mmCIF file of C-alpha atoms in Angstrom:
data_model
loop_
_atom_site.group_PDB
_atom_site.id
_atom_site.type_symbol
_atom_site.label_atom_id
_atom_site.label_comp_id
_atom_site.label_asym_id
_atom_site.label_seq_id
_atom_site.Cartn_x
_atom_site.Cartn_y
_atom_site.Cartn_z
ATOM 1 C CA MET A 1 0.000 0.000 0.000
ATOM 2 C CA THR A 2 1.081 3.552 -0.691
ATOM 3 C CA VAL A 3 2.596 5.269 2.348
ATOM 4 C CA LEU A 4 1.365 8.814 2.938
ATOM 5 C CA SER A 5 3.425 11.408 4.780
ATOM 6 C CA ARG A 6 1.941 13.826 7.286
ATOM 7 C CA ARG A 7 2.365 16.608 4.755
ATOM 8 C CA ALA A 8 0.420 14.578 2.189
ATOM 9 C CA LEU A 9 -2.354 14.089 4.746
ATOM 10 C CA ASN A 10 -2.243 17.784 5.584
ATOM 11 C CA ARG A 11 -2.740 18.850 1.993
ATOM 12 C CA ALA A 12 -5.492 16.268 1.490
ATOM 13 C CA LEU A 13 -7.353 17.598 4.532
ATOM 14 C CA LEU A 14 -6.939 21.216 3.444
ATOM 15 C CA GLN A 15 -8.202 20.433 -0.043
ATOM 16 C CA ARG A 16 -11.282 18.607 1.203
ATOM 17 C CA GLN A 17 -11.965 21.337 3.746
ATOM 18 C CA PHE A 18 -11.712 23.989 0.999
ATOM 19 C CA LEU A 19 -8.774 25.624 2.738
ATOM 20 C CA LEU A 20 -6.344 25.452 -0.181
ATOM 21 C CA GLU A 21 -8.582 27.643 -2.288
ATOM 22 C CA ARG A 22 -11.919 29.288 -1.594
ATOM 23 C CA ALA A 23 -14.783 27.680 -3.480
ATOM 24 C CA ASP A 24 -17.649 29.044 -5.547
ATOM 25 C CA LEU A 25 -20.219 27.074 -3.558
ATOM 26 C CA THR A 26 -23.359 28.222 -1.791
ATOM 27 C CA ALA A 27 -23.403 28.109 2.005
ATOM 28 C CA LEU A 28 -25.854 25.200 1.859
ATOM 29 C CA GLU A 29 -23.586 23.268 -0.497
ATOM 30 C CA MET A 30 -20.545 23.913 1.672
ATOM 31 C CA ILE A 31 -22.245 22.808 4.891
ATOM 32 C CA GLY A 32 -23.360 19.654 3.109
ATOM 33 C CA ARG A 33 -19.852 18.977 1.802
ATOM 34 C CA LEU A 34 -18.476 19.332 5.343
ATOM 35 C CA VAL A 35 -21.399 17.216 6.708
ATOM 36 C CA ALA A 36 -21.878 19.721 9.550
ATOM 37 C CA MET A 37 -20.147 22.695 11.162
ATOM 38 C CA GLN A 38 -19.591 22.895 14.885
ATOM 39 C CA ALA A 39 -21.607 25.771 16.308
ATOM 40 C CA GLN A 40 -21.023 25.936 20.049
ATOM 41 C CA GLU A 41 -21.263 29.708 19.645
ATOM 42 C CA PRO A 42 -23.442 30.946 16.760
ATOM 43 C CA ASN A 43 -21.037 33.425 15.144
ATOM 44 C CA TRP A 44 -18.174 31.025 14.520
ATOM 45 C CA PRO A 45 -19.717 28.991 11.654
ATOM 46 C CA TYR A 46 -20.047 32.262 9.753
ATOM 47 C CA VAL A 47 -16.282 32.736 10.057
ATOM 48 C CA GLY A 48 -15.706 29.136 8.987
ATOM 49 C CA LEU A 49 -17.765 29.688 5.851
ATOM 50 C CA TRP A 50 -15.995 32.993 5.150
ATOM 51 C CA ALA A 51 -12.675 31.110 5.219
ATOM 52 C CA ARG A 52 -13.937 28.608 2.642
ATOM 53 C CA ILE A 53 -16.362 30.383 0.279
ATOM 54 C CA ARG A 54 -15.447 33.131 -2.144
ATOM 55 C CA ASP A 55 -17.531 36.291 -1.535
ATOM 56 C CA PHE A 56 -19.490 34.764 1.363
ATOM 57 C CA THR A 57 -21.789 37.190 3.202
ATOM 58 C CA HIS A 58 -23.613 36.981 6.531
ATOM 59 C CA ALA A 59 -26.958 37.007 4.730
ATOM 60 C CA ASP A 60 -26.071 33.814 2.847
ATOM 61 C CA LEU A 61 -26.263 31.742 6.034
ATOM 62 C CA THR A 62 -28.822 33.824 7.930
ATOM 63 C CA ALA A 63 -31.343 33.317 5.121
ATOM 64 C CA LEU A 64 -30.860 29.538 5.211
ATOM 65 C CA LEU A 65 -31.477 29.494 8.966
ATOM 66 C CA ALA A 66 -34.586 31.654 8.611
ATOM 67 C CA GLN A 67 -35.915 29.345 5.884
ATOM 68 C CA GLY A 68 -35.250 26.235 7.969
ATOM 69 C CA ARG A 69 -32.919 24.802 5.315
ATOM 70 C CA VAL A 70 -30.059 24.801 7.838
ATOM 71 C CA VAL A 71 -30.643 23.970 11.506
ATOM 72 C CA ARG A 72 -28.687 24.208 14.748
ATOM 73 C CA SER A 73 -28.953 21.280 17.123
ATOM 74 C CA GLY A 74 -27.048 18.629 19.029
ATOM 75 C CA PHE A 75 -25.383 16.427 16.438
ATOM 76 C CA LEU A 76 -21.844 15.044 16.139
ATOM 77 C CA ARG A 77 -20.205 14.177 19.488
ATOM 78 C CA SER A 78 -23.365 15.486 21.245
ATOM 79 C CA THR A 79 -22.246 19.054 20.513
ATOM 80 C CA MET A 80 -24.024 21.907 18.765
ATOM 81 C CA HIS A 81 -23.642 21.862 14.989
ATOM 82 C CA LEU A 82 -25.167 23.454 11.947
ATOM 83 C CA SER A 83 -26.337 20.971 9.357
ATOM 84 C CA ALA A 84 -28.515 20.974 6.302
ATOM 85 C CA ALA A 85 -32.088 20.206 7.391
ATOM 86 C CA ASP A 86 -32.261 17.192 5.070
ATOM 87 C CA ASP A 87 -29.054 15.782 6.560
ATOM 88 C CA PHE A 88 -30.335 16.409 10.068
ATOM 89 C CA ARG A 89 -33.515 14.454 9.399
ATOM 90 C CA ARG A 90 -31.548 11.504 7.998
ATOM 91 C CA LEU A 91 -28.416 11.485 10.148
ATOM 92 C CA ARG A 92 -29.609 12.561 13.597
ATOM 93 C CA PRO A 93 -31.176 9.088 14.199
ATOM 94 C CA VAL A 94 -27.826 7.497 13.253
ATOM 95 C CA LEU A 95 -26.086 9.670 15.851
ATOM 96 C CA GLN A 96 -28.767 9.304 18.539
ATOM 97 C CA PRO A 97 -26.844 6.583 20.450
ATOM 98 C CA VAL A 98 -24.051 9.118 20.999
ATOM 99 C CA LEU A 99 -26.440 11.682 22.458
ATOM 100 C CA ASN A 100 -28.137 9.014 24.575
ATOM 101 C CA ARG A 101 -24.734 8.004 25.961
ATOM 102 C CA THR A 102 -24.107 11.599 26.994
ATOM 103 C CA ALA A 103 -27.548 11.742 28.630
ATOM 104 C CA ASP A 104 -26.673 8.578 30.557
ATOM 105 C CA SER A 105 -23.516 10.176 31.978
ATOM 106 C CA ALA A 106 -23.024 10.891 35.669
ATOM 107 C CA HIS A 107 -23.835 14.594 35.229
ATOM 108 C CA PHE A 108 -27.410 13.783 34.244
ATOM 109 C CA ARG A 109 -27.894 10.643 36.318
ATOM 110 C CA ARG A 110 -26.897 12.400 39.548
ATOM 111 C CA ASN A 111 -29.715 14.885 39.069
ATOM 112 C CA ASN A 112 -32.284 12.658 37.420
ATOM 113 C CA ALA A 113 -31.695 9.419 39.327
ATOM 114 C CA GLY A 114 -34.855 7.347 39.493
ATOM 115 C CA LEU A 115 -36.487 9.274 36.647
ATOM 116 C CA ASP A 116 -37.291 7.101 33.663
ATOM 117 C CA PRO A 117 -35.744 8.694 30.534
ATOM 118 C CA GLU A 118 -38.688 7.663 28.351
ATOM 119 C CA THR A 119 -41.080 9.401 30.730
ATOM 120 C CA LEU A 120 -38.974 12.569 30.702
ATOM 121 C CA VAL A 121 -38.783 12.606 26.898
ATOM 122 C CA ALA A 122 -42.540 12.061 26.602
ATOM 123 C CA GLU A 123 -43.147 14.982 28.965
ATOM 124 C CA GLY A 124 -40.795 17.201 26.991
ATOM 125 C CA ARG A 125 -42.419 16.320 23.684
ATOM 126 C CA ALA A 126 -45.870 17.005 25.113
ATOM 127 C CA LEU A 127 -44.761 20.464 26.236
ATOM 128 C CA LEU A 128 -43.385 21.215 22.758
ATOM 129 C CA ARG A 129 -46.385 19.822 20.899
ATOM 130 C CA THR A 130 -48.060 23.211 20.669
ATOM 131 C CA GLY A 131 -45.001 24.918 19.220
ATOM 132 C CA PRO A 132 -41.583 26.376 20.076
ATOM 133 C CA LEU A 133 -40.712 27.174 23.681
ATOM 134 C CA PRO A 134 -37.892 29.165 25.261
ATOM 135 C CA ARG A 135 -35.505 26.666 26.769
ATOM 136 C CA LYS A 136 -35.981 28.354 30.166
ATOM 137 C CA GLU A 137 -39.745 27.798 29.978
ATOM 138 C CA LEU A 138 -39.271 24.174 28.988
ATOM 139 C CA ALA A 139 -36.963 23.762 31.982
ATOM 140 C CA GLY A 140 -39.469 25.470 34.284
ATOM 141 C CA HIS A 141 -42.355 23.243 33.196
ATOM 142 C CA LEU A 142 -40.240 20.116 33.666
ATOM 143 C CA ALA A 143 -39.145 21.278 37.115
ATOM 144 C CA SER A 144 -42.781 21.739 38.145
ATOM 145 C CA LEU A 145 -43.369 18.094 37.198
ATOM 146 C CA HIS A 146 -40.298 16.960 39.140
ATOM 147 C CA PRO A 147 -39.795 19.196 42.207
ATOM 148 C CA GLY A 148 -36.322 19.185 43.672
ATOM 149 C CA LEU A 149 -34.530 18.368 40.416
ATOM 150 C CA ASP A 150 -32.338 20.844 38.543
ATOM 151 C CA SER A 151 -34.487 22.296 35.757
ATOM 152 C CA ARG A 152 -31.543 22.978 33.437
ATOM 153 C CA VAL A 153 -30.360 19.378 33.664
ATOM 154 C CA LEU A 154 -33.889 18.124 32.974
ATOM 155 C CA ALA A 155 -34.173 20.287 29.858
ATOM 156 C CA GLY A 156 -30.654 19.341 28.780
ATOM 157 C CA GLU A 157 -31.501 15.649 28.913
ATOM 158 C CA VAL A 158 -34.651 16.180 26.864
ATOM 159 C CA GLU A 159 -32.631 18.072 24.269
ATOM 160 C CA LEU A 160 -30.136 15.217 24.049
ATOM 161 C CA ARG A 161 -32.671 12.430 23.839
ATOM 162 C CA THR A 162 -35.045 14.001 21.321
ATOM 163 C CA PRO A 163 -34.290 16.089 18.212
ATOM 164 C CA LEU A 164 -34.832 19.759 19.012
ATOM 165 C CA VAL A 165 -33.649 22.635 16.833
ATOM 166 C CA HIS A 166 -32.894 26.211 17.867
ATOM 167 C CA ASP A 167 -34.811 29.177 16.539
ATOM 168 C CA PRO A 168 -33.082 31.090 13.707
ATOM 169 C CA ALA A 169 -32.639 34.234 15.806
ATOM 170 C CA THR A 170 -30.413 32.538 18.378
ATOM 171 C CA ALA A 171 -28.598 30.462 15.742
ATOM 172 C CA SER A 172 -27.754 33.471 13.553
ATOM 173 C CA TRP A 173 -25.076 36.150 13.549
ATOM 174 C CA GLY A 174 -25.256 38.435 16.563
ATOM 175 C CA GLY A 175 -23.449 39.060 19.820
ATOM 176 C CA TRP A 176 -20.289 37.079 20.458
ATOM 177 C CA GLY A 177 -20.372 34.123 22.822
ATOM 178 C CA THR A 178 -23.255 31.893 23.819
ATOM 179 C CA ARG A 179 -26.830 33.153 23.867
ATOM 180 C CA SER A 180 -28.646 33.416 27.179
ATOM 181 C CA SER A 181 -32.111 32.896 25.693
ATOM 182 C CA ILE A 182 -32.731 30.087 23.226
ATOM 183 C CA ILE A 183 -36.036 28.931 21.793
ATOM 184 C CA VAL A 184 -36.289 25.253 20.880
ATOM 185 C CA SER A 185 -38.802 23.309 18.833
ATOM 186 C CA ALA A 186 -39.294 19.637 18.031
ATOM 187 C CA ALA A 187 -37.932 18.557 14.652
ATOM 188 C CA PRO A 188 -39.064 15.648 12.490
ATOM 189 C CA VAL A 189 -36.513 12.971 11.664
ATOM 190 C CA GLU A 190 -36.600 9.856 9.533
ATOM 191 C CA ALA A 191 -36.608 6.314 10.848
ATOM 192 C CA PRO A 192 -33.023 4.995 11.084
ATOM 193 C CA GLN A 193 -31.873 3.523 7.786
ATOM 194 C CA PRO A 194 -29.090 0.877 7.596
ATOM 195 C CA ALA A 195 -27.551 2.664 4.612
ATOM 196 C CA ALA A 196 -27.346 5.966 6.492
ATOM 197 C CA LEU A 197 -24.397 4.833 8.633
ATOM 198 C CA ARG A 198 -22.383 3.802 5.585
ATOM 199 C CA ASP A 199 -23.303 7.098 3.983
ATOM 200 C CA LEU A 200 -22.042 8.915 7.086
ATOM 201 C CA VAL A 201 -18.667 7.150 6.795
ATOM 202 C CA ARG A 202 -18.382 7.997 3.098
ATOM 203 C CA ARG A 203 -19.347 11.612 3.761
ATOM 204 C CA TYR A 204 -16.685 11.771 6.462
ATOM 205 C CA LEU A 205 -13.975 10.443 4.170
ATOM 206 C CA ALA A 206 -14.973 12.913 1.459
ATOM 207 C CA ALA A 207 -14.450 15.785 3.920
ATOM 208 C CA PHE A 208 -11.643 14.483 6.159
ATOM 209 C CA GLY A 209 -9.956 11.486 4.525
ATOM 210 C CA PRO A 210 -7.776 9.559 4.234
ATOM 211 C CA ALA A 211 -8.369 8.467 7.823
ATOM 212 C CA THR A 212 -8.446 5.568 10.258
ATOM 213 C CA VAL A 213 -11.513 3.994 11.815
ATOM 214 C CA ALA A 214 -10.467 5.667 15.075
ATOM 215 C CA ASP A 215 -10.575 9.024 13.281
ATOM 216 C CA VAL A 216 -14.117 8.398 12.062
ATOM 217 C CA GLN A 217 -15.211 7.462 15.581
ATOM 218 C CA ALA A 218 -13.536 10.499 17.160
ATOM 219 C CA TRP A 219 -15.318 12.778 14.702
ATOM 220 C CA CYS A 220 -18.852 11.426 15.085
ATOM 221 C CA GLY A 221 -18.753 9.928 18.586
ATOM 222 C CA LEU A 222 -19.993 6.505 17.479
ATOM 223 C CA THR A 223 -18.046 3.404 18.515
ATOM 224 C CA ARG A 224 -17.505 -0.106 17.160
ATOM 225 C CA LEU A 225 -17.445 0.959 13.534
ATOM 226 C CA ASP A 226 -14.770 -1.601 12.597
ATOM 227 C CA GLU A 227 -17.316 -4.112 11.301
ATOM 228 C CA ILE A 228 -19.166 -1.496 9.250
ATOM 229 C CA VAL A 229 -15.938 -0.224 7.725
ATOM 230 C CA SER A 230 -14.704 -3.763 7.152
ATOM 231 C CA ASP A 231 -17.862 -4.535 5.173
ATOM 232 C CA MET A 232 -17.210 -1.413 3.104
ATOM 233 C CA GLY A 233 -13.577 -2.452 2.562
ATOM 234 C CA PRO A 234 -13.798 -3.601 -1.054
ATOM 235 C CA ASP A 235 -15.360 -0.250 -1.983
ATOM 236 C CA LEU A 236 -12.636 1.827 -0.294
ATOM 237 C CA ARG A 237 -9.046 2.674 -1.107
ATOM 238 C CA HIS A 238 -6.351 1.819 1.428
ATOM 239 C CA TYR A 239 -3.151 3.630 2.344
ATOM 240 C CA THR A 240 -0.571 3.373 5.092
ATOM 241 C CA GLY A 241 -0.073 6.388 7.343
ATOM 242 C CA PRO A 242 3.263 7.758 8.566
ATOM 243 C CA ASP A 243 2.832 5.778 11.791
ATOM 244 C CA GLY A 244 2.118 2.522 9.928
ATOM 245 C CA ARG A 245 -1.628 2.529 10.557
ATOM 246 C CA ARG A 246 -4.102 1.659 7.829
ATOM 247 C CA LEU A 247 -5.880 4.611 6.291
ATOM 248 C CA LEU A 248 -9.177 4.420 4.448
ATOM 249 C CA ASP A 249 -10.388 6.651 1.645
ATOM 250 C CA LEU A 250 -12.883 6.923 -1.158
ATOM 251 C CA PRO A 251 -11.618 5.293 -4.341
ATOM 252 C CA ASP A 252 -12.290 8.176 -6.702
ATOM 253 C CA VAL A 253 -10.898 11.149 -4.757
ATOM 254 C CA PRO A 254 -7.424 12.219 -5.927
ATOM 255 C CA LEU A 255 -4.802 13.417 -3.475
ATOM 256 C CA PRO A 256 -3.154 16.794 -4.034
ATOM 257 C CA ASP A 257 0.582 17.170 -4.460
ATOM 258 C CA PRO A 258 2.124 17.421 -0.962
ATOM 259 C CA ASP A 259 4.066 20.465 -2.199
ATOM 260 C CA THR A 260 0.888 22.381 -3.070
ATOM 261 C CA PRO A 261 1.152 25.871 -1.496
ATOM 262 C CA ALA A 262 -1.281 26.477 1.372
ATOM 263 C CA PRO A 263 -2.489 30.040 1.978
ATOM 264 C CA VAL A 264 -2.858 31.605 5.398
ATOM 265 C CA ARG A 265 -6.275 31.003 6.891
ATOM 266 C CA LEU A 266 -7.911 32.238 10.088
ATOM 267 C CA LEU A 267 -10.128 29.441 11.334
ATOM 268 C CA PRO A 268 -12.961 29.950 13.821
ATOM 269 C CA ALA A 269 -13.199 28.497 17.284
ATOM 270 C CA TYR A 270 -14.260 24.832 17.275
ATOM 271 C CA ASP A 271 -13.470 24.376 13.579
ATOM 272 C CA ASN A 272 -13.907 20.737 12.618
ATOM 273 C CA ALA A 273 -10.741 20.759 10.512
ATOM 274 C CA LEU A 274 -8.981 20.571 13.890
ATOM 275 C CA LEU A 275 -11.473 18.257 15.595
ATOM 276 C CA GLY A 276 -12.150 15.731 12.844
ATOM 277 C CA HIS A 277 -9.504 13.145 13.748
ATOM 278 C CA ALA A 278 -8.262 11.140 16.708
ATOM 279 C CA ASP A 279 -4.733 11.854 15.450
ATOM 280 C CA ARG A 280 -4.628 15.589 14.731
ATOM 281 C CA SER A 281 -0.923 15.734 13.895
ATOM 282 C CA ARG A 282 -1.785 16.272 10.228
ATOM 283 C CA ILE A 283 -2.773 19.865 11.080
ATOM 284 C CA ILE A 284 -1.444 20.682 14.571
ATOM 285 C CA ALA A 285 1.638 19.566 16.473
ATOM 286 C CA ASP A 286 0.866 17.583 19.603
ATOM 287 C CA ALA A 287 2.860 20.066 21.690
ATOM 288 C CA ASP A 288 0.661 22.940 20.496
ATOM 289 C CA ARG A 289 -2.709 21.366 21.249
ATOM 290 C CA LYS A 290 -2.685 22.614 24.842
ATOM 291 C CA HIS A 291 -2.540 26.185 23.535
ATOM 292 C CA VAL A 292 -5.608 25.644 21.335
ATOM 293 C CA THR A 293 -7.692 23.720 23.876
ATOM 294 C CA PRO A 294 -6.877 25.415 27.213
ATOM 295 C CA GLY A 295 -10.043 24.034 28.789
ATOM 296 C CA GLN A 296 -11.997 20.845 28.221
ATOM 297 C CA ALA A 297 -14.882 22.659 26.545
ATOM 298 C CA ARG A 298 -12.885 25.361 24.712
ATOM 299 C CA VAL A 299 -11.256 25.301 21.279
ATOM 300 C CA LEU A 300 -9.750 28.656 20.351
ATOM 301 C CA PRO A 301 -9.703 30.261 16.890
ATOM 302 C CA THR A 302 -6.500 29.325 15.070
ATOM 303 C CA VAL A 303 -4.102 30.645 12.436
ATOM 304 C CA LEU A 304 -2.961 28.299 9.667
ATOM 305 C CA VAL A 305 0.406 29.097 8.108
ATOM 306 C CA ASP A 306 1.650 26.713 5.413
ATOM 307 C CA GLY A 307 -1.274 24.490 6.333
ATOM 308 C CA TYR A 308 -0.475 24.002 10.014
ATOM 309 C CA VAL A 309 -1.733 25.654 13.194
ATOM 310 C CA ARG A 310 0.888 28.240 14.132
ATOM 311 C CA GLY A 311 -1.057 30.311 16.646
ATOM 312 C CA THR A 312 -4.420 31.401 17.994
ATOM 313 C CA TRP A 313 -6.330 34.635 17.587
ATOM 314 C CA SER A 314 -9.142 36.548 19.226
ATOM 315 C CA PHE A 315 -11.478 39.357 18.249
ATOM 316 C CA THR A 316 -11.380 41.920 21.020
ATOM 317 C CA ALA A 317 -12.434 45.576 21.066
ATOM 318 C CA GLY A 318 -12.839 45.609 17.305
ATOM 319 C CA ASP A 319 -9.395 44.215 16.575
ATOM 320 C CA VAL A 320 -7.855 40.814 15.829
ATOM 321 C CA ARG A 321 -5.165 39.904 18.341
ATOM 322 C CA LEU A 322 -2.692 37.164 17.482
ATOM 323 C CA ALA A 323 -0.993 34.746 19.869
ATOM 324 C CA PRO A 324 1.591 32.994 17.664
ATOM 325 C CA PHE A 325 3.374 29.874 18.888
ATOM 326 C CA GLY A 326 6.652 31.146 17.424
ATOM 327 C CA SER A 327 7.979 33.788 15.082
ATOM 328 C CA PHE A 328 6.781 34.193 11.495
ATOM 329 C CA SER A 329 9.011 35.013 8.567
ATOM 330 C CA ARG A 330 8.531 38.438 7.000
ATOM 331 C CA ASP A 331 6.478 36.942 4.150
ATOM 332 C CA GLU A 332 4.393 34.858 6.543
ATOM 333 C CA GLN A 333 3.667 37.852 8.739
ATOM 334 C CA GLN A 334 2.607 39.884 5.717
ATOM 335 C CA ALA A 335 0.267 37.106 4.576
ATOM 336 C CA VAL A 336 -1.243 36.888 8.070
ATOM 337 C CA ASP A 337 -1.703 40.662 8.210
ATOM 338 C CA ASP A 338 -3.354 40.658 4.787
ATOM 339 C CA GLU A 339 -5.816 37.952 5.806
ATOM 340 C CA ILE A 340 -6.660 39.827 9.005
ATOM 341 C CA SER A 341 -7.329 42.976 6.963
ATOM 342 C CA ARG A 342 -9.757 41.046 4.774
ATOM 343 C CA LEU A 343 -11.518 39.419 7.743
ATOM 344 C CA LEU A 344 -11.885 42.474 9.997
ATOM 345 C CA PRO A 345 -14.800 44.110 8.149
ATOM 346 C CA PHE A 346 -16.644 40.779 8.265
ATOM 347 C CA LEU A 347 -16.071 40.364 12.015
ATOM 348 C CA SER A 348 -17.041 43.956 12.747
ATOM 349 C CA ARG A 349 -20.508 43.781 11.255
ATOM 350 C CA ARG A 350 -23.198 44.258 13.880
#
């Protein structure tokens, strides 16, 4: 089997993430090509699309959210993502075991011990049957049914165990950070289809491959995918990674030249290009990961130089502030400054 270097894997990832060259795709097409975009905080997916789409504007995504063609909900790894509504309906049931596992964790069981999950979900669905509800109201109603239990934990478990989507206003561009008031509504999904899991693996490889089974599992949160991938084996291409592990890929996707130039890119917080693999050395050095993920639930915005994470950045008081991991060459610094100048007007829009 062909052995791929880390640089070859880096350029493959950048190409499939549309970070080698901005694409002439719509926001809906791009979100579909990436499968989903992590959206812990609503503004960051806008920055991720700006980094990937030529001439992207805020209105391009805001309109899709308002039309219900893109939704924000718990999805991959039980975290908030934007996904195309059609993908959400088909793939959320495939990912439901991951969200159920999170709902079964000690955080929820300590509060909701003795409360049957099916009963709680049925109560939540009944409350949402008449239409959208502010999450705080949903929590309050559930707390009145179960005095003494933490209302936020009750509502959080309902949101994990049943597909709820956020209203467009709280999922769209606005103030930075998380939103204090979120309205949720029940969303229809399809019955789980056996082919949907294989489709999820293929979609992953198209956006993140070549990759190992462990990479696929780290990205989506599902486990025990070896048998599924093994059954798909004859339809996949196989490589060997720099560490000797077997890599899987789609058979008809060419790999770019490892020497392809990679432009500077400013990636948003929580960008899946950084979170899509168990082994992230193809885009960030292991020693630098602690600078990007200073807390368990935080992933800072990053600067790519020559395709690799070389620092973090923040948007503070109307300015982009860099925190490089080392020095840049004069040409690298100029390229970073130029990209910041292009991004600033986009970030500054109110």
